[in-house]
């Protein structure tokens, strides 16, 4: 029984192979290719298709990597260009701001012509002290600068010259407690002495004021011209507070300078 079943399976296999061979034999022959060669080609076709697909994937991956690298290089180039443009913009901004300051200084100098002999100077160094008590200017004896000359900006009084070299000059700022300015309240003409506070606040104080003096916050304080160092009428600052002295007989006024003493770049020296 088993033998009969086995012979039947073999017979069907022979028939199936015969049919396959017949189908292959009747298919359109490849020019110059024999029957056995055609069978080999047919057997290799799936492998060839797989190889072609794999090659396509590799080509696609290679192309994607190349495109990514090109995009990366383009991005790096753009980043470099952006940094260069930012640097150029920063330089142009500095030129524009300097131009505005110089125009303001020129206008102030023209307005002051006839009242003061003003010499423009550039700040080239600043005191390392946290209180910023002094500056160094790029002008000196060769430019007519001498000790104890007033130094101002368009906003107001800055200080006075100290040690003067041939081409440089030291400036002692108003915030230095050793710099005293004979001053007065502009409206009431109440006199006093303005000096730097010793608390590092960058503010000034007007001392020797009678306790009943008509001195109020927001009033402007100017130089009086007494003492000969500072010409009269130079704007110093405005009063922000009036404080009585412990003895009850005098009071002092706390003053905010008009000039920003921490951001000075160009100033004027008032030559005699």
PDB file of C-alpha atoms in Angstrom:
ATOM      1  CA  UNK A   1       0.000   0.000   0.000  1.00  0.00           C
ATOM      2  CA  UNK A   2       2.849   2.311   0.896  1.00  0.00           C
ATOM      3  CA  UNK A   3       4.675   1.401  -2.308  1.00  0.00           C
ATOM      4  CA  UNK A   4       1.653   2.284  -4.431  1.00  0.00           C
ATOM      5  CA  UNK A   5       1.329   5.675  -2.707  1.00  0.00           C
ATOM      6  CA  UNK A   6       5.034   6.418  -3.230  1.00  0.00           C
ATOM      7  CA  UNK A   7       4.851   5.501  -6.934  1.00  0.00           C
ATOM      8  CA  UNK A   8       1.846   7.787  -7.332  1.00  0.00           C
ATOM      9  CA  UNK A   9       3.759  10.750  -5.768  1.00  0.00           C
ATOM     10  CA  UNK A  10       6.772  10.083  -8.009  1.00  0.00           C
ATOM     11  CA  UNK A  11       4.496   9.923 -11.062  1.00  0.00           C
ATOM     12  CA  UNK A  12       2.916  13.325 -10.239  1.00  0.00           C
ATOM     13  CA  UNK A  13       6.357  14.868  -9.692  1.00  0.00           C
ATOM     14  CA  UNK A  14       7.513  13.591 -13.087  1.00  0.00           C
ATOM     15  CA  UNK A  15       4.403  15.066 -14.701  1.00  0.00           C
ATOM     16  CA  UNK A  16       4.935  18.413 -12.923  1.00  0.00           C
ATOM     17  CA  UNK A  17       8.592  18.608 -13.966  1.00  0.00           C
ATOM     18  CA  UNK A  18       7.630  17.714 -17.516  1.00  0.00           C
ATOM     19  CA  UNK A  19       5.035  20.470 -17.613  1.00  0.00           C
ATOM     20  CA  UNK A  20       7.556  22.987 -16.261  1.00  0.00           C
ATOM     21  CA  UNK A  21      10.136  21.938 -18.829  1.00  0.00           C
ATOM     22  CA  UNK A  22       7.540  22.202 -21.565  1.00  0.00           C
ATOM     23  CA  UNK A  23       6.568  25.706 -20.421  1.00  0.00           C
ATOM     24  CA  UNK A  24      10.176  26.826 -20.346  1.00  0.00           C
ATOM     25  CA  UNK A  25      10.848  25.258 -23.726  1.00  0.00           C
ATOM     26  CA  UNK A  26       7.899  27.017 -25.367  1.00  0.00           C
ATOM     27  CA  UNK A  27       8.748  30.422 -23.840  1.00  0.00           C
ATOM     28  CA  UNK A  28      10.309  33.063 -26.089  1.00  0.00           C
ATOM     29  CA  UNK A  29      13.988  32.123 -26.285  1.00  0.00           C
ATOM     30  CA  UNK A  30      16.686  34.611 -25.499  1.00  0.00           C
ATOM     31  CA  UNK A  31      18.862  35.231 -28.562  1.00  0.00           C
ATOM     32  CA  UNK A  32      22.028  33.183 -28.451  1.00  0.00           C
ATOM     33  CA  UNK A  33      21.091  31.532 -25.140  1.00  0.00           C
ATOM     34  CA  UNK A  34      20.633  27.807 -24.815  1.00  0.00           C
ATOM     35  CA  UNK A  35      18.014  25.967 -22.865  1.00  0.00           C
ATOM     36  CA  UNK A  36      20.217  25.198 -19.857  1.00  0.00           C
ATOM     37  CA  UNK A  37      21.546  28.716 -19.786  1.00  0.00           C
ATOM     38  CA  UNK A  38      18.001  30.024 -19.803  1.00  0.00           C
ATOM     39  CA  UNK A  39      17.205  27.830 -16.810  1.00  0.00           C
ATOM     40  CA  UNK A  40      20.193  29.267 -14.945  1.00  0.00           C
ATOM     41  CA  UNK A  41      19.108  32.794 -15.815  1.00  0.00           C
ATOM     42  CA  UNK A  42      15.614  32.102 -14.559  1.00  0.00           C
ATOM     43  CA  UNK A  43      16.943  30.611 -11.331  1.00  0.00           C
ATOM     44  CA  UNK A  44      19.221  33.639 -10.770  1.00  0.00           C
ATOM     45  CA  UNK A  45      16.549  36.223 -11.557  1.00  0.00           C
ATOM     46  CA  UNK A  46      15.237  36.605  -7.947  1.00  0.00           C
ATOM     47  CA  UNK A  47      18.790  37.047  -6.654  1.00  0.00           C
ATOM     48  CA  UNK A  48      19.513  39.617  -9.346  1.00  0.00           C
ATOM     49  CA  UNK A  49      16.357  41.518  -8.487  1.00  0.00           C
ATOM     50  CA  UNK A  50      17.327  41.515  -4.799  1.00  0.00           C
ATOM     51  CA  UNK A  51      20.803  42.729  -5.649  1.00  0.00           C
ATOM     52  CA  UNK A  52      19.358  45.526  -7.780  1.00  0.00           C
ATOM     53  CA  UNK A  53      17.036  46.576  -4.951  1.00  0.00           C
ATOM     54  CA  UNK A  54      19.917  46.556  -2.459  1.00  0.00           C
ATOM     55  CA  UNK A  55      22.041  48.589  -4.854  1.00  0.00           C
ATOM     56  CA  UNK A  56      19.202  51.089  -5.167  1.00  0.00           C
ATOM     57  CA  UNK A  57      18.969  51.381  -1.385  1.00  0.00           C
ATOM     58  CA  UNK A  58      22.714  51.946  -1.139  1.00  0.00           C
ATOM     59  CA  UNK A  59      22.573  54.591  -3.873  1.00  0.00           C
ATOM     60  CA  UNK A  60      19.674  56.323  -2.119  1.00  0.00           C
ATOM     61  CA  UNK A  61      21.501  56.254   1.231  1.00  0.00           C
ATOM     62  CA  UNK A  62      24.670  57.597  -0.368  1.00  0.00           C
ATOM     63  CA  UNK A  63      22.707  60.365  -2.044  1.00  0.00           C
ATOM     64  CA  UNK A  64      20.965  61.247   1.227  1.00  0.00           C
ATOM     65  CA  UNK A  65      24.307  61.404   3.075  1.00  0.00           C
ATOM     66  CA  UNK A  66      25.780  63.605   0.352  1.00  0.00           C
ATOM     67  CA  UNK A  67      22.752  65.912   0.508  1.00  0.00           C
ATOM     68  CA  UNK A  68      22.992  66.047   4.330  1.00  0.00           C
ATOM     69  CA  UNK A  69      26.685  66.911   4.153  1.00  0.00           C
ATOM     70  CA  UNK A  70      25.995  69.648   1.604  1.00  0.00           C
ATOM     71  CA  UNK A  71      23.241  71.081   3.826  1.00  0.00           C
ATOM     72  CA  UNK A  72      25.576  70.947   6.824  1.00  0.00           C
ATOM     73  CA  UNK A  73      28.294  72.810   4.919  1.00  0.00           C
ATOM     74  CA  UNK A  74      25.760  75.366   3.703  1.00  0.00           C
ATOM     75  CA  UNK A  75      24.507  75.848   7.278  1.00  0.00           C
ATOM     76  CA  UNK A  76      28.064  76.380   8.541  1.00  0.00           C
ATOM     77  CA  UNK A  77      28.679  78.932   5.792  1.00  0.00           C
ATOM     78  CA  UNK A  78      25.458  80.764   6.696  1.00  0.00           C
ATOM     79  CA  UNK A  79      26.403  80.752  10.392  1.00  0.00           C
ATOM     80  CA  UNK A  80      29.777  82.291   9.521  1.00  0.00           C
ATOM     81  CA  UNK A  81      28.071  84.906   7.373  1.00  0.00           C
ATOM     82  CA  UNK A  82      25.647  85.735  10.194  1.00  0.00           C
ATOM     83  CA  UNK A  83      28.523  86.216  12.646  1.00  0.00           C
ATOM     84  CA  UNK A  84      30.302  88.490  10.187  1.00  0.00           C
ATOM     85  CA  UNK A  85      27.127  90.527   9.626  1.00  0.00           C
ATOM     86  CA  UNK A  86      26.569  90.852  13.386  1.00  0.00           C
ATOM     87  CA  UNK A  87      30.140  92.085  13.829  1.00  0.00           C
ATOM     88  CA  UNK A  88      29.705  94.596  11.002  1.00  0.00           C
ATOM     89  CA  UNK A  89      26.400  95.740  12.486  1.00  0.00           C
ATOM     90  CA  UNK A  90      28.041  96.233  15.890  1.00  0.00           C
ATOM     91  CA  UNK A  91      30.780  98.367  14.331  1.00  0.00           C
ATOM     92  CA  UNK A  92      28.228 100.427  12.397  1.00  0.00           C
ATOM     93  CA  UNK A  93      26.183 100.929  15.576  1.00  0.00           C
ATOM     94  CA  UNK A  94      29.294 102.200  17.377  1.00  0.00           C
ATOM     95  CA  UNK A  95      30.004 104.630  14.534  1.00  0.00           C
ATOM     96  CA  UNK A  96      26.399 105.848  14.560  1.00  0.00           C
ATOM     97  CA  UNK A  97      26.355 106.392  18.338  1.00  0.00           C
ATOM     98  CA  UNK A  98      29.724 108.143  18.248  1.00  0.00           C
ATOM     99  CA  UNK A  99      28.455 110.361  15.442  1.00  0.00           C
ATOM    100  CA  UNK A 100      25.412 111.312  17.525  1.00  0.00           C
ATOM    101  CA  UNK A 101      27.583 112.137  20.547  1.00  0.00           C
ATOM    102  CA  UNK A 102      29.971 114.219  18.467  1.00  0.00           C
ATOM    103  CA  UNK A 103      27.090 116.106  16.869  1.00  0.00           C
ATOM    104  CA  UNK A 104      25.697 116.836  20.323  1.00  0.00           C
ATOM    105  CA  UNK A 105      29.118 118.015  21.506  1.00  0.00           C
ATOM    106  CA  UNK A 106      29.531 120.211  18.436  1.00  0.00           C
ATOM    107  CA  UNK A 107      26.142 121.802  19.030  1.00  0.00           C
ATOM    108  CA  UNK A 108      26.985 122.415  22.693  1.00  0.00           C
ATOM    109  CA  UNK A 109      30.367 123.922  21.786  1.00  0.00           C
ATOM    110  CA  UNK A 110      28.752 126.268  19.274  1.00  0.00           C
ATOM    111  CA  UNK A 111      26.157 127.338  21.852  1.00  0.00           C
ATOM    112  CA  UNK A 112      28.869 127.958  24.460  1.00  0.00           C
ATOM    113  CA  UNK A 113      31.064 129.957  22.093  1.00  0.00           C
ATOM    114  CA  UNK A 114      31.783 133.349  23.626  1.00  0.00           C
ATOM    115  CA  UNK A 115      31.250 132.038  27.162  1.00  0.00           C
ATOM    116  CA  UNK A 116      33.839 129.257  27.403  1.00  0.00           C
ATOM    117  CA  UNK A 117      36.949 128.147  25.524  1.00  0.00           C
ATOM    118  CA  UNK A 118      36.169 124.442  25.156  1.00  0.00           C
ATOM    119  CA  UNK A 119      38.666 121.749  24.162  1.00  0.00           C
ATOM    120  CA  UNK A 120      37.206 118.389  23.141  1.00  0.00           C
ATOM    121  CA  UNK A 121      38.965 115.352  24.636  1.00  0.00           C
ATOM    122  CA  UNK A 122      38.500 111.605  24.565  1.00  0.00           C
ATOM    123  CA  UNK A 123      38.539 109.368  27.639  1.00  0.00           C
ATOM    124  CA  UNK A 124      41.342 106.820  27.221  1.00  0.00           C
ATOM    125  CA  UNK A 125      41.456 105.283  30.716  1.00  0.00           C
ATOM    126  CA  UNK A 126      39.400 105.049  33.888  1.00  0.00           C
ATOM    127  CA  UNK A 127      40.239 104.588  37.528  1.00  0.00           C
ATOM    128  CA  UNK A 128      40.257 100.888  38.522  1.00  0.00           C
ATOM    129  CA  UNK A 129      38.446 101.879  41.708  1.00  0.00           C
ATOM    130  CA  UNK A 130      34.859 100.651  42.006  1.00  0.00           C
ATOM    131  CA  UNK A 131      33.883 104.255  42.734  1.00  0.00           C
ATOM    132  CA  UNK A 132      35.422 105.526  39.444  1.00  0.00           C
ATOM    133  CA  UNK A 133      36.995 108.631  40.966  1.00  0.00           C
ATOM    134  CA  UNK A 134      39.249 109.593  38.048  1.00  0.00           C
ATOM    135  CA  UNK A 135      39.736 109.480  34.278  1.00  0.00           C
ATOM    136  CA  UNK A 136      42.608 109.986  31.842  1.00  0.00           C
ATOM    137  CA  UNK A 137      42.151 112.156  28.739  1.00  0.00           C
ATOM    138  CA  UNK A 138      44.073 112.182  25.464  1.00  0.00           C
ATOM    139  CA  UNK A 139      44.873 115.901  25.851  1.00  0.00           C
ATOM    140  CA  UNK A 140      47.660 117.565  27.827  1.00  0.00           C
ATOM    141  CA  UNK A 141      49.981 120.549  28.090  1.00  0.00           C
ATOM    142  CA  UNK A 142      50.555 120.505  24.340  1.00  0.00           C
ATOM    143  CA  UNK A 143      46.835 121.278  23.909  1.00  0.00           C
ATOM    144  CA  UNK A 144      46.678 124.046  26.513  1.00  0.00           C
ATOM    145  CA  UNK A 145      45.459 121.881  29.397  1.00  0.00           C
ATOM    146  CA  UNK A 146      46.648 122.778  32.906  1.00  0.00           C
ATOM    147  CA  UNK A 147      45.738 121.602  36.436  1.00  0.00           C
ATOM    148  CA  UNK A 148      42.483 122.746  38.068  1.00  0.00           C
ATOM    149  CA  UNK A 149      40.492 123.311  34.892  1.00  0.00           C
ATOM    150  CA  UNK A 150      36.812 122.390  34.787  1.00  0.00           C
ATOM    151  CA  UNK A 151      35.812 119.317  32.772  1.00  0.00           C
ATOM    152  CA  UNK A 152      32.247 119.155  31.450  1.00  0.00           C
ATOM    153  CA  UNK A 153      29.881 117.456  29.016  1.00  0.00           C
ATOM    154  CA  UNK A 154      26.758 118.778  27.341  1.00  0.00           C
ATOM    155  CA  UNK A 155      24.806 117.370  30.309  1.00  0.00           C
ATOM    156  CA  UNK A 156      26.807 119.028  33.065  1.00  0.00           C
ATOM    157  CA  UNK A 157      29.943 119.309  35.191  1.00  0.00           C
ATOM    158  CA  UNK A 158      32.189 116.245  35.395  1.00  0.00           C
ATOM    159  CA  UNK A 159      35.137 117.310  37.565  1.00  0.00           C
ATOM    160  CA  UNK A 160      38.471 119.091  37.289  1.00  0.00           C
ATOM    161  CA  UNK A 161      41.886 118.335  35.864  1.00  0.00           C
ATOM    162  CA  UNK A 162      44.590 117.069  38.200  1.00  0.00           C
ATOM    163  CA  UNK A 163      48.025 115.945  37.085  1.00  0.00           C
ATOM    164  CA  UNK A 164      48.712 117.023  33.497  1.00  0.00           C
ATOM    165  CA  UNK A 165      51.318 115.498  31.182  1.00  0.00           C
ATOM    166  CA  UNK A 166      52.463 116.605  27.773  1.00  0.00           C
ATOM    167  CA  UNK A 167      49.720 114.680  25.930  1.00  0.00           C
ATOM    168  CA  UNK A 168      47.453 113.335  28.685  1.00  0.00           C
ATOM    169  CA  UNK A 169      45.595 114.707  31.678  1.00  0.00           C
ATOM    170  CA  UNK A 170      44.059 113.199  34.794  1.00  0.00           C
ATOM    171  CA  UNK A 171      40.505 114.201  35.696  1.00  0.00           C
ATOM    172  CA  UNK A 172      39.254 114.060  39.284  1.00  0.00           C
ATOM    173  CA  UNK A 173      35.510 113.396  39.136  1.00  0.00           C
ATOM    174  CA  UNK A 174      32.850 115.125  41.225  1.00  0.00           C
ATOM    175  CA  UNK A 175      32.306 111.868  43.106  1.00  0.00           C
ATOM    176  CA  UNK A 176      35.780 112.211  44.636  1.00  0.00           C
ATOM    177  CA  UNK A 177      35.204 113.597  48.174  1.00  0.00           C
ATOM    178  CA  UNK A 178      38.380 115.661  47.755  1.00  0.00           C
ATOM    179  CA  UNK A 179      36.854 117.619  44.861  1.00  0.00           C
ATOM    180  CA  UNK A 180      34.812 120.528  46.237  1.00  0.00           C
ATOM    181  CA  UNK A 181      32.772 122.887  44.071  1.00  0.00           C
ATOM    182  CA  UNK A 182      31.501 126.287  45.159  1.00  0.00           C
ATOM    183  CA  UNK A 183      27.835 126.081  44.162  1.00  0.00           C
ATOM    184  CA  UNK A 184      24.362 127.493  44.652  1.00  0.00           C
ATOM    185  CA  UNK A 185      20.744 126.517  44.161  1.00  0.00           C
ATOM    186  CA  UNK A 186      19.874 128.073  40.805  1.00  0.00           C
ATOM    187  CA  UNK A 187      16.438 129.485  41.663  1.00  0.00           C
ATOM    188  CA  UNK A 188      16.872 130.597  45.287  1.00  0.00           C
ATOM    189  CA  UNK A 189      20.619 131.443  44.932  1.00  0.00           C
ATOM    190  CA  UNK A 190      21.324 129.708  48.250  1.00  0.00           C
ATOM    191  CA  UNK A 191      25.098 129.075  48.327  1.00  0.00           C
ATOM    192  CA  UNK A 192      26.889 125.954  49.503  1.00  0.00           C
ATOM    193  CA  UNK A 193      29.687 123.521  48.718  1.00  0.00           C
ATOM    194  CA  UNK A 194      29.146 120.394  46.599  1.00  0.00           C
ATOM    195  CA  UNK A 195      31.333 117.343  47.150  1.00  0.00           C
ATOM    196  CA  UNK A 196      31.206 113.604  46.534  1.00  0.00           C
ATOM    197  CA  UNK A 197      29.485 111.348  49.044  1.00  0.00           C
ATOM    198  CA  UNK A 198      31.673 108.739  50.698  1.00  0.00           C
ATOM    199  CA  UNK A 199      29.191 105.883  50.289  1.00  0.00           C
ATOM    200  CA  UNK A 200      29.987 104.834  46.708  1.00  0.00           C
ATOM    201  CA  UNK A 201      26.488 105.769  45.525  1.00  0.00           C
ATOM    202  CA  UNK A 202      27.757 108.056  42.761  1.00  0.00           C
ATOM    203  CA  UNK A 203      25.749 110.941  44.229  1.00  0.00           C
ATOM    204  CA  UNK A 204      26.868 114.291  45.601  1.00  0.00           C
ATOM    205  CA  UNK A 205      25.967 116.378  48.634  1.00  0.00           C
ATOM    206  CA  UNK A 206      25.651 120.121  49.105  1.00  0.00           C
ATOM    207  CA  UNK A 207      26.771 121.081  52.597  1.00  0.00           C
ATOM    208  CA  UNK A 208      26.791 124.215  54.791  1.00  0.00           C
ATOM    209  CA  UNK A 209      23.125 125.000  54.164  1.00  0.00           C
ATOM    210  CA  UNK A 210      21.155 126.865  56.879  1.00  0.00           C
ATOM    211  CA  UNK A 211      18.350 124.703  58.286  1.00  0.00           C
ATOM    212  CA  UNK A 212      15.723 127.188  57.099  1.00  0.00           C
ATOM    213  CA  UNK A 213      17.171 127.666  53.600  1.00  0.00           C
ATOM    214  CA  UNK A 214      14.615 127.497  50.746  1.00  0.00           C
ATOM    215  CA  UNK A 215      16.031 124.272  49.333  1.00  0.00           C
ATOM    216  CA  UNK A 216      13.689 121.655  47.877  1.00  0.00           C
ATOM    217  CA  UNK A 217      13.896 118.405  45.871  1.00  0.00           C
ATOM    218  CA  UNK A 218      14.053 118.742  42.060  1.00  0.00           C
ATOM    219  CA  UNK A 219      15.809 122.117  42.255  1.00  0.00           C
ATOM    220  CA  UNK A 220      18.868 122.549  40.030  1.00  0.00           C
ATOM    221  CA  UNK A 221      22.312 123.210  41.506  1.00  0.00           C
ATOM    222  CA  UNK A 222      24.963 125.100  39.490  1.00  0.00           C
ATOM    223  CA  UNK A 223      28.511 126.298  40.082  1.00  0.00           C
ATOM    224  CA  UNK A 224      28.754 129.759  41.630  1.00  0.00           C
ATOM    225  CA  UNK A 225      32.180 130.664  40.246  1.00  0.00           C
ATOM    226  CA  UNK A 226      33.599 131.421  43.670  1.00  0.00           C
ATOM    227  CA  UNK A 227      37.132 130.150  44.215  1.00  0.00           C
ATOM    228  CA  UNK A 228      38.186 130.573  40.594  1.00  0.00           C
ATOM    229  CA  UNK A 229      38.391 126.891  39.610  1.00  0.00           C
ATOM    230  CA  UNK A 230      34.933 126.380  38.122  1.00  0.00           C
ATOM    231  CA  UNK A 231      33.276 129.077  35.973  1.00  0.00           C
ATOM    232  CA  UNK A 232      29.813 130.196  37.156  1.00  0.00           C
ATOM    233  CA  UNK A 233      26.630 128.649  35.802  1.00  0.00           C
ATOM    234  CA  UNK A 234      27.874 125.111  35.102  1.00  0.00           C
ATOM    235  CA  UNK A 235      25.082 122.607  35.714  1.00  0.00           C
ATOM    236  CA  UNK A 236      25.957 120.153  38.486  1.00  0.00           C
ATOM    237  CA  UNK A 237      22.800 118.171  39.259  1.00  0.00           C
ATOM    238  CA  UNK A 238      19.376 118.244  40.875  1.00  0.00           C
ATOM    239  CA  UNK A 239      18.382 117.835  44.517  1.00  0.00           C
ATOM    240  CA  UNK A 240      16.712 114.535  45.380  1.00  0.00           C
ATOM    241  CA  UNK A 241      16.585 114.874  49.179  1.00  0.00           C
ATOM    242  CA  UNK A 242      17.224 117.417  51.952  1.00  0.00           C
ATOM    243  CA  UNK A 243      18.656 115.981  55.182  1.00  0.00           C
ATOM    244  CA  UNK A 244      19.020 117.910  58.497  1.00  0.00           C
ATOM    245  CA  UNK A 245      22.423 117.831  60.199  1.00  0.00           C
ATOM    246  CA  UNK A 246      22.632 116.344  63.735  1.00  0.00           C
ATOM    247  CA  UNK A 247      23.296 119.787  65.277  1.00  0.00           C
ATOM    248  CA  UNK A 248      19.915 121.032  64.045  1.00  0.00           C
ATOM    249  CA  UNK A 249      21.426 124.267  62.759  1.00  0.00           C
ATOM    250  CA  UNK A 250      22.419 123.146  59.283  1.00  0.00           C
ATOM    251  CA  UNK A 251      21.192 120.790  56.603  1.00  0.00           C
ATOM    252  CA  UNK A 252      22.555 119.200  53.463  1.00  0.00           C
ATOM    253  CA  UNK A 253      21.066 118.379  50.081  1.00  0.00           C
ATOM    254  CA  UNK A 254      21.652 115.048  48.313  1.00  0.00           C
ATOM    255  CA  UNK A 255      22.270 115.645  44.598  1.00  0.00           C
ATOM    256  CA  UNK A 256      22.054 113.430  41.517  1.00  0.00           C
ATOM    257  CA  UNK A 257      24.639 114.599  38.927  1.00  0.00           C
ATOM    258  CA  UNK A 258      23.313 115.548  35.499  1.00  0.00           C
ATOM    259  CA  UNK A 259      26.311 113.942  33.759  1.00  0.00           C
ATOM    260  CA  UNK A 260      26.499 110.141  33.820  1.00  0.00           C
ATOM    261  CA  UNK A 261      29.965 109.831  35.335  1.00  0.00           C
ATOM    262  CA  UNK A 262      30.098 106.074  34.753  1.00  0.00           C
ATOM    263  CA  UNK A 263      29.627 106.282  30.982  1.00  0.00           C
ATOM    264  CA  UNK A 264      31.895 109.101  29.870  1.00  0.00           C
ATOM    265  CA  UNK A 265      33.602 108.733  26.486  1.00  0.00           C
ATOM    266  CA  UNK A 266      34.093 112.310  25.271  1.00  0.00           C
ATOM    267  CA  UNK A 267      34.313 115.477  27.387  1.00  0.00           C
ATOM    268  CA  UNK A 268      35.279 119.155  27.188  1.00  0.00           C
ATOM    269  CA  UNK A 269      38.074 120.838  29.102  1.00  0.00           C
ATOM    270  CA  UNK A 270      37.227 124.472  29.918  1.00  0.00           C
ATOM    271  CA  UNK A 271      40.456 126.328  29.161  1.00  0.00           C
ATOM    272  CA  UNK A 272      41.054 129.663  30.812  1.00  0.00           C
TER     273      UNK A 272
END
